[in-house]
XYZ file of C-alpha atoms in Angstrom:
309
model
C 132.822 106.129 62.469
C 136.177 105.219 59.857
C 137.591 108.210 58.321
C 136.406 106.676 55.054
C 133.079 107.217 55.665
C 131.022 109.448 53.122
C 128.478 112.097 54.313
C 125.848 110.516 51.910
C 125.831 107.443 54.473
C 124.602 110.125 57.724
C 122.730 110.049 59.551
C 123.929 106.147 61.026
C 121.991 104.848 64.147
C 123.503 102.026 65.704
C 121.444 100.386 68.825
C 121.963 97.713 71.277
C 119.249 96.189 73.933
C 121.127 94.090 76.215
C 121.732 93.269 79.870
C 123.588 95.676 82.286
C 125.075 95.202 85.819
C 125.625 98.287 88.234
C 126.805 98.310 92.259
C 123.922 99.407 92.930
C 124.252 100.608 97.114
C 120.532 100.099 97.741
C 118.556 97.699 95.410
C 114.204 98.952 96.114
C 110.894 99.276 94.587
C 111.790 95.404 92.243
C 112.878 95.940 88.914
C 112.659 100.189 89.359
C 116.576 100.207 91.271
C 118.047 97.030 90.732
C 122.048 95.533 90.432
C 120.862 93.758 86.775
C 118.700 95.399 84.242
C 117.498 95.641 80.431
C 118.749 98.704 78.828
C 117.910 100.298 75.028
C 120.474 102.014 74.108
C 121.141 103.987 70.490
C 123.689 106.396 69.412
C 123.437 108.680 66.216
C 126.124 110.442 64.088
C 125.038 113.321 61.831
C 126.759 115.768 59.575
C 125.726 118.935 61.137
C 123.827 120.649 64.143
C 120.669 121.310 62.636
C 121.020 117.822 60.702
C 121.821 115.859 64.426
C 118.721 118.253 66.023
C 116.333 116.757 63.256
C 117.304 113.083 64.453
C 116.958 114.126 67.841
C 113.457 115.353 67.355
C 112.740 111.769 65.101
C 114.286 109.790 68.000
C 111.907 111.695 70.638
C 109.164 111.633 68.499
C 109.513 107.771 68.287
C 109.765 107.163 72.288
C 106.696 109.251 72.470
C 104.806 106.547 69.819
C 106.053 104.030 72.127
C 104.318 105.293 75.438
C 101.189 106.208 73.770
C 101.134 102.561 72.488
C 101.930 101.609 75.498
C 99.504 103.824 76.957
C 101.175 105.181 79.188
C 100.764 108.812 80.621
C 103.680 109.829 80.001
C 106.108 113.233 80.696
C 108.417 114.971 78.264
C 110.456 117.104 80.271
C 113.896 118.911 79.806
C 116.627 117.277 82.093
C 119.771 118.044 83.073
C 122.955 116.948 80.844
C 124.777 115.709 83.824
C 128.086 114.077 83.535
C 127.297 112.557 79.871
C 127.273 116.356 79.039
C 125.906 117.692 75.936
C 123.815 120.276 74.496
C 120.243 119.279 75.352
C 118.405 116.683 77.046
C 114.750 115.278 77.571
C 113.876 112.951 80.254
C 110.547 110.711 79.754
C 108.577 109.676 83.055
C 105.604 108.466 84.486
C 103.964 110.042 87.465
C 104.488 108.094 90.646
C 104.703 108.912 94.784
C 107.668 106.392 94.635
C 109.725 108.088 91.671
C 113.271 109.551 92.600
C 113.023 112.909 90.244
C 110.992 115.888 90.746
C 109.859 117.872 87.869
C 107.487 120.576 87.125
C 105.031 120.409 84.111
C 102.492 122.981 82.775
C 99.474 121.466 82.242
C 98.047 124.230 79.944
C 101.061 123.316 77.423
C 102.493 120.133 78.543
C 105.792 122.289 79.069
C 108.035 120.240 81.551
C 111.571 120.277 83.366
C 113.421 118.391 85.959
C 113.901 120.478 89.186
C 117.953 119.535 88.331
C 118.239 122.411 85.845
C 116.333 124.983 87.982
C 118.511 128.134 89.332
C 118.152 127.358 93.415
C 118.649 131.122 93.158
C 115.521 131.648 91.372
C 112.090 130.847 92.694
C 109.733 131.800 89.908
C 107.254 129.136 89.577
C 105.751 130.206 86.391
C 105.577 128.252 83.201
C 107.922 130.008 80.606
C 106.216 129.044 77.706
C 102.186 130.255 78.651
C 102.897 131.520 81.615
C 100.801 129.448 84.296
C 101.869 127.895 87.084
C 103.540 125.156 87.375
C 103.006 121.565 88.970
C 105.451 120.169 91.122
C 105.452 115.842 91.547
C 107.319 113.042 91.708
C 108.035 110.643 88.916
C 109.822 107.790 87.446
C 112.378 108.330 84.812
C 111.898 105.114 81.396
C 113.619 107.229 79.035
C 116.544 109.860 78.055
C 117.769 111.427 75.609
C 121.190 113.849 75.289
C 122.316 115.764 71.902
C 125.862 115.310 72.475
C 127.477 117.376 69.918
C 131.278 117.000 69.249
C 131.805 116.106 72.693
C 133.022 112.506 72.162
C 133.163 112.272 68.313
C 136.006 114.396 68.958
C 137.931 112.109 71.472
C 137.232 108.712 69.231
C 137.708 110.191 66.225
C 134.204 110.067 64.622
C 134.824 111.379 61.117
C 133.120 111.610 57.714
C 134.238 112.701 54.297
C 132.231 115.904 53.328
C 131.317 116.925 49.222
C 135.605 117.651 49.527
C 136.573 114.992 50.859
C 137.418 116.335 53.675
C 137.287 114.888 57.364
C 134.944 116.449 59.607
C 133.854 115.741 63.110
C 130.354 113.665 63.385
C 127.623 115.219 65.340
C 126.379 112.656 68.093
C 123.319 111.826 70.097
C 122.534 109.140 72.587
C 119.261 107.619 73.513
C 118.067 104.969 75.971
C 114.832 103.194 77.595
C 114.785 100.999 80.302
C 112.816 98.234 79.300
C 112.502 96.290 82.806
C 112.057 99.938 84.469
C 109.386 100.615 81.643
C 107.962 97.187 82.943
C 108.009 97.985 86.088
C 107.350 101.633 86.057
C 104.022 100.965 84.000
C 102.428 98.289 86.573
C 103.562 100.446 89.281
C 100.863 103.730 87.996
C 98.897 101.540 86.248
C 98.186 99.125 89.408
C 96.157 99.282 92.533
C 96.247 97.435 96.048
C 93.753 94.636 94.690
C 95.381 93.287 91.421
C 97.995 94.015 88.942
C 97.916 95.731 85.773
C 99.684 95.761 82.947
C 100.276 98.308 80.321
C 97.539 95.568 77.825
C 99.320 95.300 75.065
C 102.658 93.573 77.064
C 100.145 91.976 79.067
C 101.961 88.369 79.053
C 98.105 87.204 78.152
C 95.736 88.701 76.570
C 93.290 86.251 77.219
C 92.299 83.748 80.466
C 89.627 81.199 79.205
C 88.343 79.626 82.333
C 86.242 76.021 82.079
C 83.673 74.811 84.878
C 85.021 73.252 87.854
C 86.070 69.430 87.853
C 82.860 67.299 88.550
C 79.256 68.330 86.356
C 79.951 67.883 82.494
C 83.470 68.813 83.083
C 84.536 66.966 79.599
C 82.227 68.563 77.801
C 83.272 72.389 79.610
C 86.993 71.286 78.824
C 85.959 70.309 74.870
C 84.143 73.607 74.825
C 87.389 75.568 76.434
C 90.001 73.597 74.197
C 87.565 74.704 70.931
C 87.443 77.826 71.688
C 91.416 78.289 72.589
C 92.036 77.022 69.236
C 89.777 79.595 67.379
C 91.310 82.577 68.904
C 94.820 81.705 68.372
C 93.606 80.729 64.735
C 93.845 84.909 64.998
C 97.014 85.993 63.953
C 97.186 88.644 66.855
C 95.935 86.297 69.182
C 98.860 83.656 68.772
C 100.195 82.867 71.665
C 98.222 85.255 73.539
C 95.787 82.698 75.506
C 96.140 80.705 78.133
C 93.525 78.098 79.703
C 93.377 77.656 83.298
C 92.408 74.171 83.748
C 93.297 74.305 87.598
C 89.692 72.471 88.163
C 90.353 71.490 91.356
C 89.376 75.239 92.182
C 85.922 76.704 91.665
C 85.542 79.250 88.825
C 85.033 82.500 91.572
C 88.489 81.530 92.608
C 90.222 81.334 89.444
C 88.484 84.380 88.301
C 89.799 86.050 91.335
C 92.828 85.585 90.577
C 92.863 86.504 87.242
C 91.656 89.619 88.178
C 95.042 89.640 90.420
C 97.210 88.807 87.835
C 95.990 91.174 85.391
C 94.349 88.992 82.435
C 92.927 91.954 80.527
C 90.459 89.430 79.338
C 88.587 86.760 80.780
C 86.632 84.092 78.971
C 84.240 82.334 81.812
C 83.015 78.589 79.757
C 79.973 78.381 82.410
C 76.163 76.523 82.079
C 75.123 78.868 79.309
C 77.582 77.460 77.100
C 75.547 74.290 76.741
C 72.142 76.297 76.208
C 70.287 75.338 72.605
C 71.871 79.265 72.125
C 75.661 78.641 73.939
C 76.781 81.800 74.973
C 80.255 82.500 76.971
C 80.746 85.029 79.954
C 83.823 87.417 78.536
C 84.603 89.536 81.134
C 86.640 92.804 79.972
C 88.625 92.893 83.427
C 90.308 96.259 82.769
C 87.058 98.284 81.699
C 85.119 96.250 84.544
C 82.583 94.898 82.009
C 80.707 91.746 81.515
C 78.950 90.078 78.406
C 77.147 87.010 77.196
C 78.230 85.925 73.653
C 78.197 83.320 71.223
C 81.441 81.626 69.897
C 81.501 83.993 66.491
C 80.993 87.346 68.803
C 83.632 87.039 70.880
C 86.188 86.249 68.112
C 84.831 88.885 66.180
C 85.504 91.304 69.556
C 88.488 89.983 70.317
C 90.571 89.933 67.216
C 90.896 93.862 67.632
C 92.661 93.575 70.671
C 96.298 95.219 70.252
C 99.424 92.878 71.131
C 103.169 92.890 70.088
Protein backbone atom coordinates (compact mmCIF):
# COMPACT_ATOMS: atom_id res chain seq x y z
CA UNK A 1 0.00 0.00 0.00
CA UNK A 2 1.61 3.82 -1.32
CA UNK A 3 1.85 6.24 1.40
CA UNK A 4 -0.73 8.20 -0.57
CA UNK A 5 -3.31 6.05 0.10
CA UNK A 6 -6.51 7.44 1.97
CA UNK A 7 -8.25 5.47 4.80
CA UNK A 8 -11.64 5.95 2.93
CA UNK A 9 -10.15 3.37 0.25
CA UNK A 10 -9.72 0.33 3.39
CA UNK A 11 -10.39 -2.19 3.60
CA UNK A 12 -8.37 -3.33 -0.07
CA UNK A 13 -8.36 -7.15 -0.88
CA UNK A 14 -6.10 -8.06 -3.47
CA UNK A 15 -6.17 -11.98 -4.62
CA UNK A 16 -4.31 -14.14 -6.92
CA UNK A 17 -5.20 -17.98 -8.01
CA UNK A 18 -2.29 -19.23 -9.79
CA UNK A 19 0.14 -22.12 -10.09
CA UNK A 20 2.82 -22.91 -7.38
CA UNK A 21 5.92 -25.20 -7.37
CA UNK A 22 7.43 -26.57 -3.98
CA UNK A 23 10.49 -29.38 -3.39
CA UNK A 24 8.29 -31.28 -2.17
CA UNK A 25 10.63 -34.51 -0.39
CA UNK A 26 7.79 -37.02 -0.75
CA UNK A 27 5.06 -36.36 -3.44
CA UNK A 28 1.60 -39.03 -2.03
CA UNK A 29 -2.04 -39.39 -1.89
CA UNK A 30 -2.22 -37.45 -6.07
CA UNK A 31 -3.02 -33.99 -6.03
CA UNK A 32 -3.24 -33.93 -1.76
CA UNK A 33 1.09 -33.54 -1.52
CA UNK A 34 2.28 -32.74 -4.76
CA UNK A 35 5.65 -30.63 -6.34
CA UNK A 36 2.88 -28.37 -8.60
CA UNK A 37 -0.37 -27.11 -7.31
CA UNK A 38 -3.35 -24.46 -7.60
CA UNK A 39 -3.29 -22.06 -4.82
CA UNK A 40 -6.04 -19.06 -3.77
CA UNK A 41 -4.42 -16.74 -2.24
CA UNK A 42 -5.81 -13.08 -0.81
CA UNK A 43 -4.32 -10.54 1.38
CA UNK A 44 -6.30 -7.66 3.19
CA UNK A 45 -5.19 -4.25 4.59
CA UNK A 46 -7.45 -2.52 7.13
CA UNK A 47 -7.27 0.60 9.21
CA UNK A 48 -7.56 -0.85 12.58
CA UNK A 49 -7.76 -4.15 14.73
CA UNK A 50 -11.28 -4.41 15.21
CA UNK A 51 -11.75 -3.04 11.48
CA UNK A 52 -9.05 -6.04 10.06
CA UNK A 53 -11.04 -8.68 12.70
CA UNK A 54 -14.41 -7.75 10.86
CA UNK A 55 -12.74 -8.74 7.38
CA UNK A 56 -11.37 -11.66 8.90
CA UNK A 57 -14.70 -12.88 10.09
CA UNK A 58 -16.24 -11.80 6.23
CA UNK A 59 -13.32 -13.73 4.67
CA UNK A 60 -14.13 -16.94 6.96
CA UNK A 61 -17.57 -16.54 6.63
CA UNK A 62 -17.14 -16.68 2.78
CA UNK A 63 -14.85 -20.03 2.74
CA UNK A 64 -17.52 -21.48 4.88
CA UNK A 65 -20.33 -20.55 1.85
CA UNK A 66 -17.93 -22.20 -0.33
CA UNK A 67 -17.81 -25.74 1.42
CA UNK A 68 -21.40 -25.81 2.13
CA UNK A 69 -21.87 -25.22 -1.66
CA UNK A 70 -19.60 -27.49 -2.19
CA UNK A 71 -21.07 -29.68 0.25
CA UNK A 72 -18.59 -30.54 1.89
CA UNK A 73 -18.43 -31.50 5.69
CA UNK A 74 -16.31 -29.35 6.57
CA UNK A 75 -14.08 -28.25 10.00
CA UNK A 76 -13.45 -24.77 11.34
CA UNK A 77 -10.81 -25.15 13.71
CA UNK A 78 -8.20 -22.76 15.39
CA UNK A 79 -4.59 -23.51 14.06
CA UNK A 80 -1.44 -22.63 14.92
CA UNK A 81 0.22 -19.25 13.47
CA UNK A 82 3.38 -21.01 12.65
CA UNK A 83 6.18 -19.27 10.94
CA UNK A 84 3.73 -16.77 8.93
CA UNK A 85 3.05 -15.58 12.57
CA UNK A 86 0.21 -13.48 13.46
CA UNK A 87 -2.48 -12.99 15.84
CA UNK A 88 -5.05 -15.68 15.03
CA UNK A 89 -5.60 -18.40 12.73
CA UNK A 90 -8.38 -20.90 11.46
CA UNK A 91 -7.62 -23.93 9.55
CA UNK A 92 -10.60 -25.50 7.31
CA UNK A 93 -10.54 -29.45 6.79
CA UNK A 94 -12.29 -32.34 5.83
CA UNK A 95 -12.28 -35.51 7.84
CA UNK A 96 -10.09 -38.19 6.36
CA UNK A 97 -7.84 -41.48 7.76
CA UNK A 98 -5.22 -40.16 5.21
CA UNK A 99 -5.07 -36.37 6.43
CA UNK A 100 -1.64 -35.15 7.96
CA UNK A 101 -3.26 -32.85 10.95
CA UNK A 102 -4.93 -33.93 14.00
CA UNK A 103 -7.50 -31.81 15.57
CA UNK A 104 -10.08 -32.04 18.17
CA UNK A 105 -13.71 -30.77 17.61
CA UNK A 106 -16.73 -30.60 20.00
CA UNK A 107 -19.50 -31.90 18.46
CA UNK A 108 -22.06 -30.32 20.89
CA UNK A 109 -20.70 -26.75 19.58
CA UNK A 110 -18.71 -27.38 16.57
CA UNK A 111 -15.74 -25.85 18.74
CA UNK A 112 -12.43 -27.08 17.03
CA UNK A 113 -8.47 -26.80 17.28
CA UNK A 114 -5.44 -28.29 15.76
CA UNK A 115 -3.52 -30.52 18.28
CA UNK A 116 -0.42 -27.83 17.17
CA UNK A 117 -1.61 -25.20 19.66
CA UNK A 118 -2.32 -27.66 22.53
CA UNK A 119 0.04 -27.28 25.82
CA UNK A 120 1.86 -31.03 25.64
CA UNK A 121 1.93 -30.07 29.32
CA UNK A 122 -1.70 -30.09 29.63
CA UNK A 123 -3.92 -33.08 29.07
CA UNK A 124 -7.42 -31.80 29.65
CA UNK A 125 -9.56 -33.13 27.00
CA UNK A 126 -12.54 -31.06 27.62
CA UNK A 127 -14.19 -28.70 25.23
CA UNK A 128 -13.61 -25.07 26.57
CA UNK A 129 -16.49 -23.60 25.22
CA UNK A 130 -19.54 -26.32 26.61
CA UNK A 131 -17.50 -28.30 28.28
CA UNK A 132 -17.80 -31.92 26.64
CA UNK A 133 -15.37 -33.94 25.49
CA UNK A 134 -13.62 -33.69 22.79
CA UNK A 135 -13.04 -35.78 19.47
CA UNK A 136 -9.76 -36.53 18.37
CA UNK A 137 -9.28 -37.45 14.15
CA UNK A 138 -7.42 -37.00 11.37
CA UNK A 139 -8.08 -34.57 8.59
CA UNK A 140 -7.12 -32.78 5.53
CA UNK A 141 -6.30 -29.16 5.65
CA UNK A 142 -8.25 -26.93 1.99
CA UNK A 143 -8.11 -23.77 3.72
CA UNK A 144 -6.26 -21.09 6.14
CA UNK A 145 -6.55 -18.18 7.33
CA UNK A 146 -3.93 -15.84 9.63
CA UNK A 147 -4.81 -12.14 11.03
CA UNK A 148 -1.44 -10.87 10.61
CA UNK A 149 -1.49 -7.60 12.27
CA UNK A 150 1.46 -5.14 11.75
CA UNK A 151 3.72 -7.90 11.35
CA UNK A 152 4.72 -7.29 7.70
CA UNK A 153 2.89 -3.99 6.91
CA UNK A 154 5.53 -2.80 9.07
CA UNK A 155 8.60 -4.24 7.14
CA UNK A 156 7.07 -3.14 3.46
CA UNK A 157 5.86 -0.15 4.49
CA UNK A 158 2.04 -0.61 4.19
CA UNK A 159 0.71 2.86 4.98
CA UNK A 160 -2.51 4.90 4.74
CA UNK A 161 -3.35 8.51 5.32
CA UNK A 162 -5.77 8.72 8.37
CA UNK A 163 -8.71 11.87 8.81
CA UNK A 164 -4.92 13.90 9.51
CA UNK A 165 -3.24 12.93 7.06
CA UNK A 166 -1.17 11.14 8.78
CA UNK A 167 0.69 7.76 7.88
CA UNK A 168 -0.27 4.86 9.77
CA UNK A 169 0.62 1.23 9.59
CA UNK A 170 -2.12 -1.07 7.62
CA UNK A 171 -3.56 -3.92 9.48
CA UNK A 172 -3.07 -7.23 7.35
CA UNK A 173 -4.62 -10.61 6.86
CA UNK A 174 -3.86 -13.47 4.57
CA UNK A 175 -6.10 -16.13 3.24
CA UNK A 176 -5.71 -19.18 0.99
CA UNK A 177 -7.55 -22.44 -0.49
CA UNK A 178 -6.08 -25.05 -2.28
CA UNK A 179 -8.11 -25.57 -5.13
CA UNK A 180 -6.47 -28.96 -6.55
CA UNK A 181 -6.23 -30.12 -2.70
CA UNK A 182 -10.01 -29.01 -2.39
CA UNK A 183 -10.35 -31.29 -5.58
CA UNK A 184 -8.76 -33.83 -4.34
CA UNK A 185 -9.57 -33.67 -0.73
CA UNK A 186 -13.43 -33.71 -1.64
CA UNK A 187 -13.32 -37.06 -3.90
CA UNK A 188 -11.10 -38.50 -1.39
CA UNK A 189 -14.28 -38.37 1.72
CA UNK A 190 -16.72 -38.18 -0.68
CA UNK A 191 -15.57 -41.54 -2.60
CA UNK A 192 -15.73 -45.21 -1.97
CA UNK A 193 -13.75 -48.38 -3.30
CA UNK A 194 -16.41 -48.87 -6.23
CA UNK A 195 -16.59 -45.44 -8.05
CA UNK A 196 -15.66 -41.90 -7.72
CA UNK A 197 -17.45 -39.03 -6.48
CA UNK A 198 -17.37 -35.72 -6.88
CA UNK A 199 -18.36 -32.86 -4.74
CA UNK A 200 -21.81 -32.50 -7.77
CA UNK A 201 -21.67 -29.28 -8.46
CA UNK A 202 -17.68 -29.49 -9.92
CA UNK A 203 -18.72 -32.68 -11.18
CA UNK A 204 -16.94 -32.21 -14.78
CA UNK A 205 -20.64 -33.57 -16.01
CA UNK A 206 -23.57 -33.25 -14.72
CA UNK A 207 -25.19 -35.37 -17.02
CA UNK A 208 -24.23 -38.96 -19.02
CA UNK A 209 -27.01 -39.59 -21.69
CA UNK A 210 -26.42 -43.11 -22.78
CA UNK A 211 -28.13 -44.44 -26.35
CA UNK A 212 -28.83 -48.29 -27.12
CA UNK A 213 -26.06 -50.33 -28.25
CA UNK A 214 -24.93 -50.28 -32.05
CA UNK A 215 -27.20 -52.80 -34.01
CA UNK A 216 -31.47 -52.65 -33.26
CA UNK A 217 -32.82 -49.08 -34.26
CA UNK A 218 -29.55 -47.65 -33.30
CA UNK A 219 -30.30 -44.39 -35.65
CA UNK A 220 -33.29 -43.84 -34.29
CA UNK A 221 -31.71 -44.34 -30.26
CA UNK A 222 -28.85 -41.91 -31.51
CA UNK A 223 -31.69 -39.21 -33.03
CA UNK A 224 -33.48 -39.68 -29.75
CA UNK A 225 -29.99 -39.12 -27.62
CA UNK A 226 -28.77 -36.14 -29.93
CA UNK A 227 -32.59 -34.47 -29.27
CA UNK A 228 -32.50 -34.77 -26.07
CA UNK A 229 -28.66 -33.44 -25.54
CA UNK A 230 -29.76 -30.44 -27.28
CA UNK A 231 -32.80 -29.69 -24.97
CA UNK A 232 -30.90 -29.81 -21.82
CA UNK A 233 -28.10 -27.67 -22.81
CA UNK A 234 -30.94 -25.33 -24.28
CA UNK A 235 -30.85 -24.89 -20.10
CA UNK A 236 -28.73 -22.24 -19.22
CA UNK A 237 -27.27 -24.27 -16.19
CA UNK A 238 -27.02 -27.19 -18.16
CA UNK A 239 -24.55 -25.69 -20.87
CA UNK A 240 -21.88 -27.56 -21.26
CA UNK A 241 -22.77 -29.85 -18.60
CA UNK A 242 -23.70 -33.10 -20.82
CA UNK A 243 -21.93 -35.41 -22.42
CA UNK A 244 -23.22 -38.42 -24.74
CA UNK A 245 -21.49 -41.60 -24.66
CA UNK A 246 -21.87 -42.93 -28.03
CA UNK A 247 -19.16 -45.73 -27.36
CA UNK A 248 -21.85 -48.29 -29.04
CA UNK A 249 -19.60 -50.79 -29.57
CA UNK A 250 -20.24 -51.51 -25.72
CA UNK A 251 -23.56 -52.65 -24.30
CA UNK A 252 -25.49 -50.10 -22.18
CA UNK A 253 -24.73 -52.28 -18.57
CA UNK A 254 -21.18 -51.51 -19.43
CA UNK A 255 -21.29 -47.96 -20.10
CA UNK A 256 -23.55 -47.49 -17.22
CA UNK A 257 -20.98 -49.17 -15.15
CA UNK A 258 -18.74 -47.03 -15.76
CA UNK A 259 -20.46 -44.06 -15.33
CA UNK A 260 -21.22 -45.07 -12.10
CA UNK A 261 -17.17 -45.24 -11.80
CA UNK A 262 -16.57 -42.04 -13.03
CA UNK A 263 -19.01 -40.28 -11.02
CA UNK A 264 -21.79 -38.90 -13.58
CA UNK A 265 -24.17 -37.63 -10.90
CA UNK A 266 -26.73 -38.21 -13.53
CA UNK A 267 -27.44 -40.74 -15.94
CA UNK A 268 -29.88 -40.56 -18.82
CA UNK A 269 -30.37 -44.42 -20.12
CA UNK A 270 -32.24 -43.79 -24.10
CA UNK A 271 -33.49 -47.63 -23.88
CA UNK A 272 -36.81 -49.55 -25.72
CA UNK A 273 -39.26 -47.42 -23.78
CA UNK A 274 -38.19 -44.47 -25.52
CA UNK A 275 -39.92 -45.62 -28.68
CA UNK A 276 -43.24 -46.66 -26.73
CA UNK A 277 -46.61 -44.68 -28.17
CA UNK A 278 -45.74 -42.95 -24.37
CA UNK A 279 -41.52 -42.62 -24.78
CA UNK A 280 -40.23 -42.51 -21.52
CA UNK A 281 -36.27 -42.34 -20.59
CA UNK A 282 -34.49 -44.29 -17.67
CA UNK A 283 -32.71 -41.20 -15.55
CA UNK A 284 -30.85 -42.73 -13.09
CA UNK A 285 -29.90 -40.27 -10.05
CA UNK A 286 -26.44 -42.17 -9.50
CA UNK A 287 -25.54 -40.31 -6.28
CA UNK A 288 -29.00 -40.81 -4.39
CA UNK A 289 -29.09 -44.48 -5.97
CA UNK A 290 -32.47 -43.81 -7.63
CA UNK A 291 -34.14 -44.76 -10.80
CA UNK A 292 -37.13 -43.24 -12.87
CA UNK A 293 -39.10 -43.54 -16.05
CA UNK A 294 -39.91 -40.12 -17.65
CA UNK A 295 -41.02 -38.41 -20.57
CA UNK A 296 -38.80 -35.84 -22.48
CA UNK A 297 -40.63 -32.61 -20.63
CA UNK A 298 -40.10 -34.40 -16.97
CA UNK A 299 -36.76 -34.85 -17.02
CA UNK A 300 -35.92 -31.29 -18.23
CA UNK A 301 -38.23 -30.00 -15.88
CA UNK A 302 -36.09 -32.21 -13.01
CA UNK A 303 -33.06 -31.50 -14.25
CA UNK A 304 -32.84 -27.80 -14.77
CA UNK A 305 -32.60 -27.48 -10.83
CA UNK A 306 -29.52 -29.19 -10.70
CA UNK A 307 -26.71 -26.76 -9.18
CA UNK A 308 -23.43 -26.20 -11.42
CA UNK A 309 -20.75 -23.39 -11.61
Amino acid sequence: MGNNLSYKKLPVKLYQISRKFRDEMHPRHGLLRSREFEMKDLYTFDTTEENAKKTYEEVCQVYENIFNRLGLQFKKVIGATGNIGGKLSHEFLLQSDIGEDTIKVCNSCQYGRNIEVEDPTVRENKCPSCGSELDKMSAIEVGHSFLLGTKYSEILGSTYKDKNAKNIVTQMGCYGLGVTRILQAGIEVLSDDEAIRWPKIISPYQICIIPQMKGYMEDKFMELSNNLYDKLVAVPNLRGEVVIDDRTRFTVGNRLAQANRLGYPYVVVIGKSAIDEEPKFELQDIYNKTTDFLSSSQIISKLSHVKTT
